[in-house]
Coordinates of C-alpha atoms and ligand atoms in Angstrom, one line a residue:
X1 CA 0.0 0.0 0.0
X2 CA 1.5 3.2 -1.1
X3 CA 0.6 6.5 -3.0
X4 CA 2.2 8.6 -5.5
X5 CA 1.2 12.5 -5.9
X6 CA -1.5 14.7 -4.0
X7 CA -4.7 12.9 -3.9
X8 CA -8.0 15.1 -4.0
X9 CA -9.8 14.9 -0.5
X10 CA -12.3 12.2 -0.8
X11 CA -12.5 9.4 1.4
X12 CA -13.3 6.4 -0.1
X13 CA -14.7 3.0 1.3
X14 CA -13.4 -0.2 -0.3
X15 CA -14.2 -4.0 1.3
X16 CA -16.5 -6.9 1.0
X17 CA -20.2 -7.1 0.7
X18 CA -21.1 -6.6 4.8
X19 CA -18.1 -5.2 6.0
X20 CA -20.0 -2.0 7.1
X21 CA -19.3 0.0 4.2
X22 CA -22.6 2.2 4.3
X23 CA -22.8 2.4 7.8
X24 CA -19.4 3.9 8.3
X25 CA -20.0 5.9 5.2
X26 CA -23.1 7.3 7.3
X27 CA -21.4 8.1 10.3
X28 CA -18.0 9.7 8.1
X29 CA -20.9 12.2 6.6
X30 CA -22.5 13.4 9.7
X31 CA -19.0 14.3 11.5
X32 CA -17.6 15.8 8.2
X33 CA -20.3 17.4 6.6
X34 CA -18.7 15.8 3.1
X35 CA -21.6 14.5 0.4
X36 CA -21.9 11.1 0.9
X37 CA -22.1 9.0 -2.2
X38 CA -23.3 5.4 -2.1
X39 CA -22.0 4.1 -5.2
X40 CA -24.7 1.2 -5.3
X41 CA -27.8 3.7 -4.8
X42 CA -26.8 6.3 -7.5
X43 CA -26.6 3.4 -9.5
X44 CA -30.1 2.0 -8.6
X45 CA -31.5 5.8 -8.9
X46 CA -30.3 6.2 -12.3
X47 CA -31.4 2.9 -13.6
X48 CA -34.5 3.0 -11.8
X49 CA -34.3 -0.6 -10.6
X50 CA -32.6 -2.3 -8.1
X51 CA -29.4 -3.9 -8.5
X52 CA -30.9 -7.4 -8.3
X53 CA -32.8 -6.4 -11.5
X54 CA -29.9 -4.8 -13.2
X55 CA -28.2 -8.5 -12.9
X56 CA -31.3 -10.3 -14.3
X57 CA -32.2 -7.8 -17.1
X58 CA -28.4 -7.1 -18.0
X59 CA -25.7 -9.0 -16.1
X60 CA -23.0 -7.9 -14.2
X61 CA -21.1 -6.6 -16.7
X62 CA -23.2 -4.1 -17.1
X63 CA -23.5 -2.8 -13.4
X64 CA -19.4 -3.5 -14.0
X65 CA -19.6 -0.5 -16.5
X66 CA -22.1 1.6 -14.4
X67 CA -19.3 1.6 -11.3
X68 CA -16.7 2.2 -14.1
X69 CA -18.9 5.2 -15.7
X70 CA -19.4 6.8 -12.0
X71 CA -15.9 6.7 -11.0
X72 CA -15.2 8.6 -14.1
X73 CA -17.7 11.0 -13.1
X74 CA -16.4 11.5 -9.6
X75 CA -12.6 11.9 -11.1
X76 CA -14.2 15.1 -12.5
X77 CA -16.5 15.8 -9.7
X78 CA -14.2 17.8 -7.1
X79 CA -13.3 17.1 -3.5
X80 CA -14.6 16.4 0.0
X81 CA -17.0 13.7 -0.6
X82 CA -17.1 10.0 1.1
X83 CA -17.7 7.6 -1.2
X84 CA -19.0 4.0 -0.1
X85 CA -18.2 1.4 -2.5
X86 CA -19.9 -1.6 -4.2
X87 CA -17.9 -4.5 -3.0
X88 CA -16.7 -6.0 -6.4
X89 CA -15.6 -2.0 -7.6
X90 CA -11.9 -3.8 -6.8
X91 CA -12.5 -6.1 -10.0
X92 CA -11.0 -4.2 -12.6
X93 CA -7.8 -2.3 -13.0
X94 CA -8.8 0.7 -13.9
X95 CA -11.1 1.1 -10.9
X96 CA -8.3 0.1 -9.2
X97 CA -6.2 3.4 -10.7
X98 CA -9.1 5.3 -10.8
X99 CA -9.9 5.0 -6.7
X100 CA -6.2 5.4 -5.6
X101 CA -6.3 8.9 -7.8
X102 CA -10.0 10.1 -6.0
X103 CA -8.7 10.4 -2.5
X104 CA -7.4 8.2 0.8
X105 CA -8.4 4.9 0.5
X106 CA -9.9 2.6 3.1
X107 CA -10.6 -0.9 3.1
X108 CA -12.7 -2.2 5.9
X109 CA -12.7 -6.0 6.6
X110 CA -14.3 -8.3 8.5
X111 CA -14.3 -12.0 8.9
X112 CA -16.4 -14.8 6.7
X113 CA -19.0 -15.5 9.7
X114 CA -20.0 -11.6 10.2
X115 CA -19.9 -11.0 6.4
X116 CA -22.4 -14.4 6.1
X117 CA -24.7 -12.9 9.2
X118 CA -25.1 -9.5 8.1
X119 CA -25.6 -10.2 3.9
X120 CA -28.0 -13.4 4.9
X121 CA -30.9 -11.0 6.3
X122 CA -32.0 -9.8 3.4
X123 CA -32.1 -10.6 -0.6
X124 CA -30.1 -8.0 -2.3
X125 CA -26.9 -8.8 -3.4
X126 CA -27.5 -11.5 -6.4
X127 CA -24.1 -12.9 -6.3
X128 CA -25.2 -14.4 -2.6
X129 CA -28.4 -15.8 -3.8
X130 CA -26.4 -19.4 -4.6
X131 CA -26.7 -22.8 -2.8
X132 CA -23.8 -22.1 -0.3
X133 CA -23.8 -18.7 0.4
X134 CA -20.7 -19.0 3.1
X135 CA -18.7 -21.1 0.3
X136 CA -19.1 -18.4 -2.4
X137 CA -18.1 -15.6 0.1
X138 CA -15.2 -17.5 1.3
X139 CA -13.6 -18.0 -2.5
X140 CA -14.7 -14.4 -3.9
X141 CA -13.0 -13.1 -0.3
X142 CA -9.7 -15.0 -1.2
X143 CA -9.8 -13.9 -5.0
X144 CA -10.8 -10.2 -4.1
X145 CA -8.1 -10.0 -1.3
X146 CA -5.2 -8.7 -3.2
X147 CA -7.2 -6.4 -5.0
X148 CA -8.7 -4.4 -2.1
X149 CA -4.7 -5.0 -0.4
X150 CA -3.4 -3.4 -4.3
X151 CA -5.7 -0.2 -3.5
X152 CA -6.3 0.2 0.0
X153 CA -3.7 3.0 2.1
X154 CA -5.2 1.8 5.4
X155 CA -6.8 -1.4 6.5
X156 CA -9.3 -1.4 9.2
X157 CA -10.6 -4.4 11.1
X158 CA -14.2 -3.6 12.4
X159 CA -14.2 -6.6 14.9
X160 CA -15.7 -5.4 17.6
X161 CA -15.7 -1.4 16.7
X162 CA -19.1 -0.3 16.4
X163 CA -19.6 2.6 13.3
X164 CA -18.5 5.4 15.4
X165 CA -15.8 4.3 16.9
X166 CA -14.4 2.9 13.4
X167 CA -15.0 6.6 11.8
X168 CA -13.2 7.9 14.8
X169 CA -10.4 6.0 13.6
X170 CA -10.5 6.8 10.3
X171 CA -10.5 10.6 11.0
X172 CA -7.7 10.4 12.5
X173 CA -5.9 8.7 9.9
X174 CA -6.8 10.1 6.9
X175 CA -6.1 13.5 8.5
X176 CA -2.5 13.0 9.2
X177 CA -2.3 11.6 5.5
X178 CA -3.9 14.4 3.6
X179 CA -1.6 16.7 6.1
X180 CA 1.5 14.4 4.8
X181 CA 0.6 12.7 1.2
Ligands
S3P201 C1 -21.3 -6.5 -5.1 C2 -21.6 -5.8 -3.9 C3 -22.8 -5.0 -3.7 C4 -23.3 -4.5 -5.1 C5 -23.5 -5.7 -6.0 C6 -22.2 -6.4 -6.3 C7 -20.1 -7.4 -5.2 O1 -22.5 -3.9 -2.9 O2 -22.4 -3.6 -5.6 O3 -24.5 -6.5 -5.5 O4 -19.7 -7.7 -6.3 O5 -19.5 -7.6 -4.1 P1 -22.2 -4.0 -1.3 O6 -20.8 -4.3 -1.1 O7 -22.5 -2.6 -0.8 O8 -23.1 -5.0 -0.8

């Protein structure tokens, strides 16, 4: 984990489906004052559906190229925002590039057994409507792992941090990096 050149001041929230991503997003907003933008509900805004219906009508590919579009966007959209992630964003290169460039990057993680509890309560996120829900999460964990390691300047564990005390944290960090990039 490492950064070249001054990043614009966005804070940006990379990690798996369940790792709290909205939640600290939520709590980064109301002690900053930045915009808060939920990747995944601009999406379903624009489109008008859900993202459960953007799979079934036209695959992930094409979500894949909605986050791509919007992080284009954002590149030309200015400074101070948090940004909440959809968990897969890491997939493809040039989100990868394009994150690092939009601000201080944070990866929250959290274990296979929290990530199964907290995604199993409701019927969103297609890619965990399978057989095995734990299985798929453990293998697209390990394949996703060393792209959210690739783009991440700090990584947070949230065991046992409730939202507030992980933005706390995060503060604290990204402040001395924007002070020092
Ligand atoms: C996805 C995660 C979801 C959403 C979509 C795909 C993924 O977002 O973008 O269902 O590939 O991990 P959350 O991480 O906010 O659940």
């Amino acid at each position: 984990m490492n950064f070249e050149g001054t990043p614009p001041k966005n804070l940006i929230l990379i990690g798996f489906m369940g790792s709290g991503k909205s939640t600290v997003g939520r709590e980064l907003h109301s002690r900053l004052g930045y915009e808060l933008v939920d990747m995944d509900s601009v999406i379903e805004h624009r489109e008008g559906r859900p993202i459960t219906r953007i799979f079934e009508e036209n695959g992930e590919e094409h979500f894949r190229n909605l986050e791509t579009e919007l992080l284009r966007e954002l590149m030309a959209d200015g400074h101070r925002k948090i940004i909440s992630t959809g968990g897969g964003v890491i997939g493809r290169e040039e989100n990868r590039e394009l994150l690092r460039k939009l601000g201080y990057v944070v990866w929250l993680q959290a274990p296979v057994d929290v990530i199964y509890e907290r995604t199993s309560r409701n019927r969103e996120r297609p890619l965990l409507q399978t057989e095995n829900p734990v299985e798929k999460i453990t293998t697209l964990l390990e394949k996703r792992k060393p792209w959210y390691e690739e783009t991440a300047h700090l990584k947070v564990d949230t065991a046992g941090l409730d939202g507030g005390e992980l933005a706390m944290g995060i503060l604290e960090s990204a402040r001395y990096f924007f002070s020092n990039p």
